[in-house]
GROMACS .gro file of C-alpha atoms in nm:
model
  478
    1MET     CA    1 -13.123  16.598  -8.264
    2THR     CA    2 -12.743  16.602  -8.241
    3VAL     CA    3 -12.534  16.709  -7.941
    4VAL     CA    4 -12.182  16.849  -7.983
    5ASP     CA    5 -11.941  16.936  -7.703
    6THR     CA    6 -11.779  17.283  -7.730
    7ALA     CA    7 -11.525  17.448  -7.501
    8SER     CA    8 -11.808  17.627  -7.318
    9GLY     CA    9 -12.059  17.341  -7.299
   10LYS     CA   10 -12.274  17.105  -7.499
   11VAL     CA   11 -12.506  17.231  -7.775
   12ARG     CA   12 -12.798  17.054  -7.938
   13GLY     CA   13 -12.857  17.111  -8.309
   14VAL     CA   14 -13.141  17.013  -8.541
   15ARG     CA   15 -13.126  16.796  -8.848
   16GLU     CA   16 -13.259  16.971  -9.158
   17GLU     CA   17 -13.232  16.898  -9.527
   18HIS     CA   18 -12.866  16.834  -9.619
   19ALA     CA   19 -12.736  16.967  -9.284
   20THR     CA   20 -12.734  16.955  -8.909
   21VAL     CA   21 -12.773  17.315  -8.797
   22PHE     CA   22 -12.661  17.478  -8.472
   23ARG     CA   23 -12.788  17.834  -8.429
   24GLY     CA   24 -12.707  18.104  -8.177
   25ILE     CA   25 -12.394  17.952  -8.020
   26PRO     CA   26 -12.220  18.218  -7.807
   27TYR     CA   27 -11.855  18.272  -7.897
   28ALA     CA   28 -11.816  18.563  -7.652
   29ALA     CA   29 -11.998  18.708  -7.351
   30PRO     CA   30 -12.281  18.962  -7.398
   31PRO     CA   31 -12.110  19.300  -7.469
   32PHE     CA   32 -12.323  19.511  -7.237
   33GLY     CA   33 -12.302  19.658  -6.888
   34PRO     CA   34 -11.935  19.685  -6.784
   35ARG     CA   35 -11.834  19.493  -7.101
   36ARG     CA   36 -11.985  19.759  -7.328
   37PHE     CA   37 -11.723  19.911  -7.564
   38ARG     CA   38 -11.465  19.662  -7.437
   39ALA     CA   39 -11.284  19.385  -7.623
   40PRO     CA   40 -11.489  19.064  -7.638
   41GLN     CA   41 -11.468  18.835  -7.336
   42PRO     CA   42 -11.505  18.454  -7.336
   43PRO     CA   43 -11.859  18.323  -7.296
   44GLU     CA   44 -11.971  18.198  -6.958
   45PRO     CA   45 -11.968  17.815  -6.956
   46TRP     CA   46 -12.306  17.648  -6.915
   47GLN     CA   47 -12.420  17.324  -6.756
   48GLY     CA   48 -12.625  17.062  -6.932
   49VAL     CA   49 -12.713  17.088  -7.302
   50ARG     CA   50 -12.787  17.424  -7.462
   51ASP     CA   51 -13.057  17.419  -7.729
   52ALA     CA   52 -12.928  17.559  -8.060
   53ALA     CA   53 -13.240  17.535  -8.275
   54ASP     CA   54 -13.315  17.907  -8.311
   55PHE     CA   55 -13.114  18.208  -8.426
   56GLY     CA   56 -12.960  18.405  -8.142
   57PRO     CA   57 -13.002  18.776  -8.070
   58THR     CA   58 -12.883  19.025  -8.331
   59ALA     CA   59 -12.652  19.317  -8.254
   60PRO     CA   60 -12.825  19.649  -8.177
   61LYS     CA   61 -12.899  19.834  -8.500
   62HIS     CA   62 -13.148  20.058  -8.675
   63PRO     CA   63 -13.345  19.931  -8.975
   64TYR     CA   64 -13.268  20.020  -9.334
   65ALA     CA   65 -13.454  20.328  -9.452
   66PRO     CA   66 -13.716  20.281  -9.725
   67PRO     CA   67 -13.696  20.159  -9.996
   68LEU     CA   68 -13.386  19.956  -9.905
   69ASP     CA   69 -13.578  19.791  -9.621
   70ALA     CA   70 -13.789  19.610  -9.882
   71LEU     CA   71 -13.484  19.501 -10.084
   72LEU     CA   72 -13.252  19.393  -9.801
   73PRO     CA   73 -13.437  19.191  -9.534
   74ASP     CA   74 -13.274  19.244  -9.194
   75PRO     CA   75 -13.426  19.043  -8.907
   76ASP     CA   76 -13.409  19.183  -8.555
   77VAL     CA   77 -13.386  18.924  -8.276
   78PRO     CA   78 -13.395  19.083  -7.926
   79GLY     CA   79 -13.156  18.988  -7.649
   80GLU     CA   80 -12.810  19.070  -7.515
   81ASP     CA   81 -12.625  18.750  -7.615
   82CYS     CA   82 -12.563  18.890  -7.963
   83LEU     CA   83 -12.205  18.767  -8.007
   84ASN     CA   84 -12.314  18.434  -8.146
   85LEU     CA   85 -12.263  18.221  -8.454
   86ASN     CA   86 -12.442  17.952  -8.654
   87VAL     CA   87 -12.300  17.629  -8.793
   88TRP     CA   88 -12.432  17.424  -9.085
   89THR     CA   89 -12.252  17.090  -9.111
   90PRO     CA   90 -12.312  16.780  -9.323
   91SER     CA   91 -12.231  16.552  -9.031
   92PRO     CA   92 -12.077  16.655  -8.697
   93GLY     CA   93 -11.755  16.476  -8.614
   94ASP     CA   94 -11.745  16.294  -8.948
   95GLY     CA   95 -11.426  16.387  -9.132
   96ARG     CA   96 -11.227  16.709  -9.156
   97LEU     CA   97 -11.417  16.919  -9.406
   98PRO     CA   98 -11.330  17.266  -9.539
   99VAL     CA   99 -11.482  17.549  -9.336
  100MET     CA  100 -11.622  17.880  -9.460
  101VAL     CA  101 -11.680  18.161  -9.210
  102TRP     CA  102 -11.926  18.429  -9.329
  103ILE     CA  103 -11.900  18.793  -9.217
  104HIS     CA  104 -12.212  18.984  -9.321
  105GLY     CA  105 -12.228  19.332  -9.470
  106GLY     CA  106 -12.450  19.630  -9.396
  107SER     CA  107 -12.231  19.943  -9.383
  108PHE     CA  108 -12.112  19.837  -9.035
  109CYS     CA  109 -12.452  19.932  -8.891
  110HIS     CA  110 -12.698  19.678  -9.041
  111GLY     CA  111 -12.720  19.304  -9.098
  112SER     CA  112 -12.685  18.982  -8.900
  113ASN     CA  113 -12.617  18.612  -8.936
  114SER     CA  114 -12.992  18.538  -8.938
  115VAL     CA  115 -13.060  18.704  -9.277
  116PRO     CA  116 -13.232  18.433  -9.487
  117VAL     CA  117 -13.003  18.500  -9.785
  118TYR     CA  118 -12.714  18.357  -9.580
  119ASP     CA  119 -12.865  18.015  -9.519
  120GLY     CA  120 -12.576  17.768  -9.524
  121THR     CA  121 -12.765  17.459  -9.640
  122ALA     CA  122 -12.617  17.454  -9.990
  123PHE     CA  123 -12.262  17.468  -9.855
  124ALA     CA  124 -12.331  17.177  -9.619
  125ARG     CA  125 -12.492  16.987  -9.910
  126ASP     CA  126 -12.161  17.028 -10.092
  127SER     CA  127 -11.950  16.903  -9.798
  128VAL     CA  128 -11.846  17.241  -9.656
  129VAL     CA  129 -11.903  17.346  -9.295
  130LEU     CA  130 -12.056  17.696  -9.303
  131VAL     CA  131 -12.025  17.930  -9.004
  132SER     CA  132 -12.201  18.269  -8.998
  133VAL     CA  133 -12.107  18.532  -8.742
  134ASN     CA  134 -12.269  18.825  -8.562
  135TYR     CA  135 -12.048  19.114  -8.451
  136ARG     CA  136 -12.110  19.451  -8.290
  137LEU     CA  137 -12.233  19.723  -8.523
  138GLY     CA  138 -12.245  20.101  -8.533
  139VAL     CA  139 -12.153  20.288  -8.216
  140GLU     CA  140 -12.125  19.965  -8.017
  141GLY     CA  141 -11.875  19.814  -8.260
  142PHE     CA  142 -11.692  20.102  -8.427
  143ALA     CA  143 -11.707  20.409  -8.203
  144VAL     CA  144 -11.369  20.577  -8.144
  145LEU     CA  145 -11.344  20.658  -7.774
  146PRO     CA  146 -11.045  20.774  -7.567
  147ASP     CA  147 -11.114  20.527  -7.285
  148ALA     CA  148 -11.191  20.212  -7.486
  149PRO     CA  149 -11.020  19.999  -7.750
  150ALA     CA  150 -11.085  20.083  -8.114
  151ASN     CA  151 -11.245  19.836  -8.355
  152PRO     CA  152 -11.440  19.621  -8.107
  153GLY     CA  153 -11.650  19.491  -8.398
  154LEU     CA  154 -11.336  19.361  -8.571
  155LEU     CA  155 -11.213  19.219  -8.241
  156ASP     CA  156 -11.542  19.028  -8.225
  157GLN     CA  157 -11.465  18.878  -8.566
  158VAL     CA  158 -11.120  18.770  -8.447
  159ALA     CA  159 -11.279  18.610  -8.139
  160ALA     CA  160 -11.523  18.422  -8.365
  161LEU     CA  161 -11.236  18.292  -8.578
  162GLU     CA  162 -11.056  18.182  -8.263
  163TRP     CA  163 -11.373  17.996  -8.160
  164VAL     CA  164 -11.371  17.824  -8.499
  165ARG     CA  165 -11.006  17.727  -8.455
  166ASP     CA  166 -11.076  17.574  -8.113
  167ASN     CA  167 -11.417  17.413  -8.173
  168ILE     CA  168 -11.492  17.345  -8.537
  169ALA     CA  169 -11.336  16.996  -8.545
  170ALA     CA  170 -11.622  16.876  -8.322
  171PHE     CA  171 -11.864  16.987  -8.598
  172GLY     CA  172 -11.675  16.800  -8.870
  173GLY     CA  173 -11.464  17.094  -8.989
  174ASP     CA  174 -11.091  17.123  -9.044
  175PRO     CA  175 -10.942  17.418  -8.849
  176ASP     CA  176 -10.650  17.419  -9.093
  177GLN     CA  177 -10.881  17.466  -9.394
  178VAL     CA  178 -11.071  17.783  -9.301
  179THR     CA  179 -11.189  18.037  -9.559
  180VAL     CA  180 -11.321  18.367  -9.427
  181PHE     CA  181 -11.553  18.550  -9.666
  182GLY     CA  182 -11.767  18.860  -9.656
  183GLU     CA  183 -11.947  19.118  -9.868
  184SER     CA  184 -11.957  19.500  -9.851
  185ALA     CA  185 -11.869  19.588  -9.488
  186GLY     CA  186 -11.800  19.217  -9.449
  187GLY     CA  187 -11.559  19.232  -9.744
  188ILE     CA  188 -11.385  19.536  -9.594
  189SER     CA  189 -11.365  19.340  -9.268
  190VAL     CA  190 -11.206  19.041  -9.441
  191ALA     CA  191 -10.946  19.267  -9.604
  192ALA     CA  192 -10.873  19.423  -9.263
  193LEU     CA  193 -10.835  19.079  -9.103
  194LEU     CA  194 -10.601  18.979  -9.384
  195ALA     CA  195 -10.378  19.273  -9.283
  196ALA     CA  196 -10.417  19.229  -8.905
  197PRO     CA  197 -10.121  19.055  -8.736
  198ARG     CA  198 -10.352  18.924  -8.461
  199ALA     CA  199 -10.560  18.732  -8.717
  200ALA     CA  200 -10.261  18.565  -8.883
  201GLY     CA  201 -10.298  18.187  -8.892
  202LEU     CA  202 -10.672  18.189  -8.824
  203PHE     CA  203 -10.766  18.134  -9.189
  204ARG     CA  204 -10.601  17.994  -9.498
  205ARG     CA  205 -10.813  18.161  -9.764
  206ALA     CA  206 -11.015  18.482  -9.795
  207VAL     CA  207 -11.294  18.609 -10.019
  208VAL     CA  208 -11.355  18.985 -10.052
  209GLN     CA  209 -11.691  19.058 -10.218
  210SER     CA  210 -11.766  19.421 -10.308
  211GLY     CA  211 -11.514  19.551 -10.058
  212ALA     CA  212 -11.157  19.676 -10.059
  213PRO     CA  213 -10.878  19.720  -9.805
  214MET     CA  214 -10.948  20.042  -9.620
  215ALA     CA  215 -10.936  20.196  -9.276
  216VAL     CA  216 -10.949  20.556  -9.162
  217PRO     CA  217 -10.734  20.754  -8.918
  218PRO     CA  218 -10.878  20.783  -8.565
  219GLY     CA  219 -10.931  21.158  -8.599
  220LYS     CA  220 -11.156  21.116  -8.901
  221ALA     CA  221 -11.347  20.824  -8.752
  222ARG     CA  222 -11.397  21.013  -8.427
  223ARG     CA  223 -11.619  21.272  -8.601
  224THR     CA  224 -11.910  21.029  -8.634
  225THR     CA  225 -11.876  20.921  -8.272
  226ARG     CA  226 -11.873  21.282  -8.153
  227ALA     CA  227 -12.175  21.368  -8.367
  228ILE     CA  228 -12.376  21.084  -8.214
  229ALA     CA  229 -12.267  21.165  -7.859
  230GLY     CA  230 -12.351  21.530  -7.924
  231ARG     CA  231 -12.697  21.435  -8.047
  232ILE     CA  232 -12.750  21.249  -7.718
  233GLY     CA  233 -12.594  21.526  -7.509
  234VAL     CA  234 -12.308  21.337  -7.344
  235PRO     CA  235 -11.928  21.342  -7.384
  236ALA     CA  236 -11.785  21.110  -7.647
  237THR     CA  237 -11.637  20.868  -7.394
  238ALA     CA  238 -11.711  20.506  -7.309
  239GLU     CA  239 -11.777  20.607  -6.949
  240ALA     CA  240 -12.049  20.850  -7.055
  241LEU     CA  241 -12.204  20.635  -7.327
  242ARG     CA  242 -12.236  20.337  -7.091
  243THR     CA  243 -12.492  20.540  -6.898
  244VAL     CA  244 -12.707  20.583  -7.212
  245PRO     CA  245 -12.961  20.311  -7.299
  246VAL     CA  246 -12.860  20.120  -7.610
  247ALA     CA  247 -13.189  20.202  -7.784
  248ARG     CA  248 -13.127  20.576  -7.741
  249THR     CA  249 -12.776  20.543  -7.881
  250VAL     CA  250 -12.905  20.352  -8.182
  251GLU     CA  251 -13.169  20.618  -8.250
  252ALA     CA  252 -12.910  20.896  -8.234
  253GLN     CA  253 -12.696  20.692  -8.471
  254ARG     CA  254 -12.987  20.662  -8.715
  255GLN     CA  255 -13.037  21.039  -8.713
  256VAL     CA  256 -12.668  21.119  -8.770
  257LEU     CA  257 -12.624  20.864  -9.048
  258ALA     CA  258 -12.943  20.954  -9.238
  259GLY     CA  259 -12.881  21.052  -9.599
  260GLY     CA  260 -12.532  20.908  -9.639
  261ASN     CA  261 -12.435  20.598  -9.835
  262PRO     CA  262 -12.113  20.409  -9.917
  263ILE     CA  263 -12.089  20.561 -10.265
  264THR     CA  264 -12.162  20.929 -10.207
  265GLY     CA  265 -12.023  20.941  -9.853
  266GLY     CA  266 -12.150  21.113  -9.542
  267ALA     CA  267 -12.122  21.013  -9.176
  268GLY     CA  268 -12.054  20.644  -9.130
  269PHE     CA  269 -11.848  20.376  -8.960
  270HIS     CA  270 -11.524  20.217  -9.077
  271PRO     CA  271 -11.233  20.017  -8.939
  272VAL     CA  272 -10.976  20.243  -8.775
  273VAL     CA  273 -10.597  20.240  -8.799
  274ASP     CA  274 -10.549  20.199  -8.425
  275GLY     CA  275 -10.182  20.101  -8.392
  276ASP     CA  276 -10.288  19.770  -8.239
  277LEU     CA  277 -10.525  19.541  -8.429
  278LEU     CA  278 -10.460  19.749  -8.743
  279PRO     CA  279 -10.111  19.896  -8.701
  280ARG     CA  280 -10.115  20.035  -9.057
  281ASP     CA  281 -10.352  20.115  -9.337
  282PRO     CA  282 -10.462  19.770  -9.466
  283MET     CA  283 -10.391  19.848  -9.832
  284ALA     CA  284 -10.036  19.957  -9.753
  285ALA     CA  285  -9.979  19.656  -9.528
  286LEU     CA  286 -10.110  19.410  -9.788
  287ALA     CA  287  -9.909  19.575 -10.067
  288ASP     CA  288  -9.599  19.525  -9.851
  289GLY     CA  289  -9.666  19.153  -9.812
  290ALA     CA  290  -9.908  19.106  -9.523
  291GLY     CA  291 -10.131  18.805  -9.588
  292ALA     CA  292  -9.906  18.690  -9.873
  293ASP     CA  293  -9.951  18.325  -9.767
  294VAL     CA  294 -10.333  18.346  -9.790
  295ASP     CA  295 -10.520  18.263 -10.111
  296VAL     CA  296 -10.755  18.549 -10.205
  297LEU     CA  297 -11.065  18.563 -10.424
  298MET     CA  298 -11.215  18.908 -10.475
  299GLY     CA  299 -11.447  19.098 -10.702
  300THR     CA  300 -11.740  19.334 -10.748
  301THR     CA  301 -12.069  19.363 -10.925
  302THR     CA  302 -12.063  19.561 -11.249
  303GLU     CA  303 -12.302  19.832 -11.129
  304GLU     CA  304 -12.249  19.847 -10.753
  305TYR     CA  305 -12.378  20.204 -10.733
  306ARG     CA  306 -12.728  20.129 -10.859
  307LEU     CA  307 -12.847  19.995 -10.522
  308TRP     CA  308 -12.818  20.348 -10.380
  309PHE     CA  309 -12.855  20.569 -10.687
  310VAL     CA  310 -13.165  20.417 -10.847
  311PRO     CA  311 -13.409  20.384 -10.551
  312SER     CA  312 -13.315  20.732 -10.432
  313GLY     CA  313 -13.359  20.887 -10.778
  314LEU     CA  314 -12.999  21.008 -10.780
  315THR     CA  315 -12.937  20.874 -11.128
  316GLU     CA  316 -13.190  21.130 -11.256
  317ARG     CA  317 -13.106  21.416 -11.018
  318VAL     CA  318 -12.736  21.432 -11.102
  319GLY     CA  319 -12.679  21.675 -11.388
  320PRO     CA  320 -12.361  21.769 -11.575
  321LEU     CA  321 -12.270  22.040 -11.319
  322MET     CA  322 -12.313  21.809 -11.020
  323LEU     CA  323 -12.106  21.545 -11.198
  324ARG     CA  324 -11.827  21.792 -11.258
  325LEU     CA  325 -11.831  21.915 -10.898
  326ALA     CA  326 -11.818  21.558 -10.768
  327MET     CA  327 -11.522  21.486 -10.995
  328LEU     CA  328 -11.339  21.795 -10.871
  329ARG     CA  329 -11.400  21.692 -10.511
  330LYS     CA  330 -11.249  21.347 -10.578
  331ARG     CA  331 -10.978  21.482 -10.810
  332VAL     CA  332 -11.101  21.274 -11.104
  333PRO     CA  333 -10.941  21.383 -11.434
  334ARG     CA  334 -11.170  21.520 -11.706
  335ALA     CA  335 -11.043  21.251 -11.941
  336ALA     CA  336 -11.203  20.990 -11.716
  337ALA     CA  337 -11.553  21.131 -11.758
  338ARG     CA  338 -11.505  21.159 -12.134
  339LEU     CA  339 -11.395  20.795 -12.165
  340TYR     CA  340 -11.662  20.658 -11.931
  341ARG     CA  341 -11.925  20.853 -12.125
  342ALA     CA  342 -11.796  20.728 -12.460
  343ASN     CA  343 -11.805  20.367 -12.334
  344ARG     CA  344 -12.167  20.404 -12.208
  345PRO     CA  345 -12.374  20.564 -12.486
  346GLY     CA  346 -12.695  20.711 -12.352
  347ALA     CA  347 -12.587  20.700 -11.987
  348THR     CA  348 -12.708  20.983 -11.765
  349PRO     CA  349 -12.459  21.197 -11.569
  350GLY     CA  350 -12.575  21.008 -11.258
  351GLU     CA  351 -12.488  20.675 -11.418
  352ILE     CA  352 -12.147  20.809 -11.523
  353LEU     CA  353 -12.087  20.928 -11.166
  354GLY     CA  354 -12.190  20.588 -11.031
  355ALA     CA  355 -11.958  20.401 -11.267
  356LEU     CA  356 -11.669  20.629 -11.173
  357ALA     CA  357 -11.740  20.584 -10.803
  358THR     CA  358 -11.766  20.205 -10.834
  359ASP     CA  359 -11.423  20.190 -10.996
  360LEU     CA  360 -11.261  20.447 -10.767
  361LEU     CA  361 -11.382  20.282 -10.447
  362LEU     CA  362 -11.378  19.913 -10.537
  363ARG     CA  363 -11.256  19.785 -10.872
  364ILE     CA  364 -10.935  19.986 -10.897
  365PRO     CA  365 -10.821  19.915 -10.536
  366GLN     CA  366 -10.885  19.545 -10.594
  367ASN     CA  367 -10.682  19.552 -10.917
  368ARG     CA  368 -10.397  19.730 -10.740
  369LEU     CA  369 -10.400  19.476 -10.460
  370ALA     CA  370 -10.400  19.186 -10.707
  371ASP     CA  371 -10.102  19.343 -10.884
  372ALA     CA  372  -9.913  19.366 -10.554
  373ARG     CA  373  -9.976  19.012 -10.431
  374PRO     CA  374  -9.756  18.706 -10.503
  375ALA     CA  375  -9.817  18.526 -10.829
  376GLY     CA  376 -10.070  18.245 -10.820
  377ARG     CA  377 -10.242  18.347 -10.494
  378THR     CA  378 -10.521  18.576 -10.623
  379HIS     CA  379 -10.832  18.531 -10.838
  380LEU     CA  380 -11.073  18.804 -10.953
  381TYR     CA  381 -11.438  18.790 -11.058
  382GLU     CA  382 -11.711  19.029 -11.167
  383PHE     CA  383 -12.085  18.975 -11.128
  384ALA     CA  384 -12.261  19.120 -11.434
  385TRP     CA  385 -12.611  18.969 -11.441
  386PRO     CA  386 -12.873  19.248 -11.420
  387THR     CA  387 -13.190  19.209 -11.217
  388ASP     CA  388 -13.517  19.345 -11.353
  389VAL     CA  389 -13.628  19.459 -11.007
  390ARG     CA  390 -13.673  19.840 -10.999
  391GLY     CA  391 -13.413  19.886 -11.272
  392LEU     CA  392 -13.132  19.797 -11.029
  393GLY     CA  393 -12.920  19.617 -11.289
  394ALA     CA  394 -12.606  19.439 -11.166
  395CYS     CA  395 -12.618  19.621 -10.834
  396HIS     CA  396 -12.448  19.587 -10.496
  397ALA     CA  397 -12.543  19.271 -10.299
  398LEU     CA  398 -12.714  19.105 -10.597
  399GLU     CA  399 -12.459  18.822 -10.613
  400LEU     CA  400 -12.531  18.698 -10.259
  401GLY     CA  401 -12.821  18.469 -10.346
  402PHE     CA  402 -12.605  18.313 -10.618
  403VAL     CA  403 -12.305  18.256 -10.389
  404PHE     CA  404 -12.523  18.097 -10.118
  405ASP     CA  405 -12.744  17.921 -10.376
  406THR     CA  406 -13.057  18.053 -10.206
  407LEU     CA  407 -13.244  18.181 -10.513
  408GLY     CA  408 -13.563  18.010 -10.395
  409SER     CA  409 -13.588  18.232 -10.087
  410SER     CA  410 -13.841  18.515 -10.096
  411ALA     CA  411 -13.580  18.731  -9.922
  412VAL     CA  412 -13.342  18.676 -10.214
  413GLN     CA  413 -13.615  18.730 -10.472
  414ALA     CA  414 -13.685  19.075 -10.328
  415LEU     CA  415 -13.366  19.174 -10.513
  416THR     CA  416 -13.330  18.914 -10.789
  417GLY     CA  417 -13.694  18.868 -10.886
  418PRO     CA  418 -13.842  18.519 -10.935
  419ASP     CA  419 -13.662  18.429 -11.258
  420ALA     CA  420 -13.292  18.454 -11.172
  421PRO     CA  421 -13.084  18.204 -11.375
  422ARG     CA  422 -13.042  17.879 -11.184
  423ASP     CA  423 -12.735  17.778 -11.388
  424LEU     CA  424 -12.554  18.095 -11.285
  425ALA     CA  425 -12.610  18.018 -10.917
  426ASP     CA  426 -12.478  17.666 -10.974
  427ALA     CA  427 -12.162  17.806 -11.135
  428MET     CA  428 -12.096  18.078 -10.880
  429HIS     CA  429 -12.167  17.863 -10.574
  430ALA     CA  430 -11.944  17.587 -10.715
  431ALA     CA  431 -11.662  17.838 -10.763
  432TRP     CA  432 -11.677  17.942 -10.396
  433VAL     CA  433 -11.686  17.577 -10.284
  434GLY     CA  434 -11.391  17.492 -10.508
  435PHE     CA  435 -11.194  17.786 -10.374
  436ALA     CA  436 -11.261  17.676 -10.015
  437ARG     CA  437 -11.141  17.325 -10.092
  438THR     CA  438 -10.829  17.395 -10.299
  439GLY     CA  439 -10.772  17.768 -10.343
  440ASP     CA  440 -10.874  17.735 -10.710
  441PRO     CA  441 -11.223  17.862 -10.803
  442GLY     CA  442 -11.193  17.724 -11.155
  443TRP     CA  443 -11.018  17.990 -11.363
  444PRO     CA  444 -10.659  18.120 -11.396
  445ALA     CA  445 -10.498  18.313 -11.115
  446TRP     CA  446 -10.417  18.680 -11.164
  447ASP     CA  447 -10.124  18.745 -11.396
  448PRO     CA  448 -10.019  19.018 -11.644
  449THR     CA  449 -10.312  18.924 -11.871
  450ARG     CA  450 -10.555  19.026 -11.589
  451PRO     CA  451 -10.806  18.737 -11.607
  452VAL     CA  452 -11.151  18.808 -11.456
  453MET     CA  453 -11.429  18.548 -11.442
  454THR     CA  454 -11.743  18.738 -11.536
  455PHE     CA  455 -12.063  18.580 -11.406
  456GLY     CA  456 -12.375  18.663 -11.604
  457SER     CA  457 -12.217  18.827 -11.907
  458GLY     CA  458 -12.407  18.831 -12.234
  459PRO     CA  459 -12.771  18.753 -12.316
  460ASP     CA  460 -12.746  18.388 -12.201
  461ALA     CA  461 -12.619  18.484 -11.853
  462ALA     CA  462 -12.311  18.264 -11.890
  463ALA     CA  463 -11.991  18.272 -11.689
  464ARG     CA  464 -11.706  18.381 -11.915
  465LEU     CA  465 -11.338  18.448 -11.860
  466VAL     CA  466 -11.251  18.801 -11.972
  467HIS     CA  467 -10.895  18.932 -11.982
  468ALA     CA  468 -10.834  19.294 -11.882
  469PRO     CA  469 -11.197  19.416 -11.888
  470ARG     CA  470 -11.236  19.791 -11.945
  471GLU     CA  471 -10.860  19.825 -11.948
  472ALA     CA  472 -10.858  20.177 -12.094
  473GLU     CA  473 -11.068  20.297 -11.802
  474ARG     CA  474 -10.845  20.125 -11.548
  475LYS     CA  475 -10.533  20.286 -11.691
  476LEU     CA  476 -10.681  20.631 -11.636
  477TRP     CA  477 -10.647  20.581 -11.259
  478ARG     CA  478 -10.271  20.542 -11.256
   0.00000   0.00000   0.00000
């Protein structure tokens, strides 16, 4: 057992293989009662030594609907002290090692830092201090209310990064060598933090996995909040919602969000342009130079859409007419469908729609951001290895077990299957470690030749550098 002194009190970790692990350390006070819907407050100091052997409570949330619940394990740990983090360190107090801070995904209404996929042992094994963070989700973290600050979930993430700045040296980490990384909603969060003036200086590098810079105007975001409050039967105010039990709010949220997904849309939660934490749309701010001094690694999977389209049967249900209507709604030119179809012989209209949506929502925004950033500060990747599980292919979230090098976990194998290529995990994990150490993941930075490291390309699942992949398709989006 190892004891480390933090600003709030002493914590006792446990020695495990390759790492000393501290779980469930509070970085902010429980966000309930009068603190509900407020900005995070400092944790109450404690006397003596706090045991940090077990994961702390998870933020209130509803489970994934079937069949995603079987593919994306999402533990639920009860308790109010949900603003907590975990630390995996090779040796507390021994050296100033690079630090990686993980922000989980889950459409801003699922996920936690206790998901087995996110075990930080492999990072500690490779001399990186890994920190994983919980933050408020759904209504609690992203409701838009007239009598409360916007983006409390993002404010939680800022508070966690401030905790890292103030405390991580005691765990062996270097507060001047922090990389923040996240996937899906976590990737969107990282892009928002990159554009947020309040987060400037809290991290040196950033990794955006399957996310893009985006935030919505308050009026648009308020619709989801109002729908949930209406389902409960109270005004859409913090004062009214504080009188509603959290479990009832979460159930109303589940009902309102049912049927939507990040690709096809529907009610959901997003960061909000609030004039404070996010003064401007993140993409516009980043294109104008925000975060220019931060090294960025970003990318997508090749077939992001398949996680939602295949289990739901949407790939088969979408016909030519539905494809055309969807394209009209998104103002996609006819030439795009023709080219995407020509490049994917035998693809169904649903698969064409999914490929278009993947590029429109993720790949093209990332390319545009890379084009706008200073030379030498940006690297791009693509994850192309296809899983055999349920025909999901190179779908959303598949790369996570490779990045964390947790392919042996049954939670990871629910998505990858038991025979995922070990060499590919070695390569991808090493790239993330290298980026955290030096800002160089091992391939050329973005330049006019548009280099993209493609993990899992070809029959031997190798990592190959590809210049300007699918360039004709990209040019259609100008």
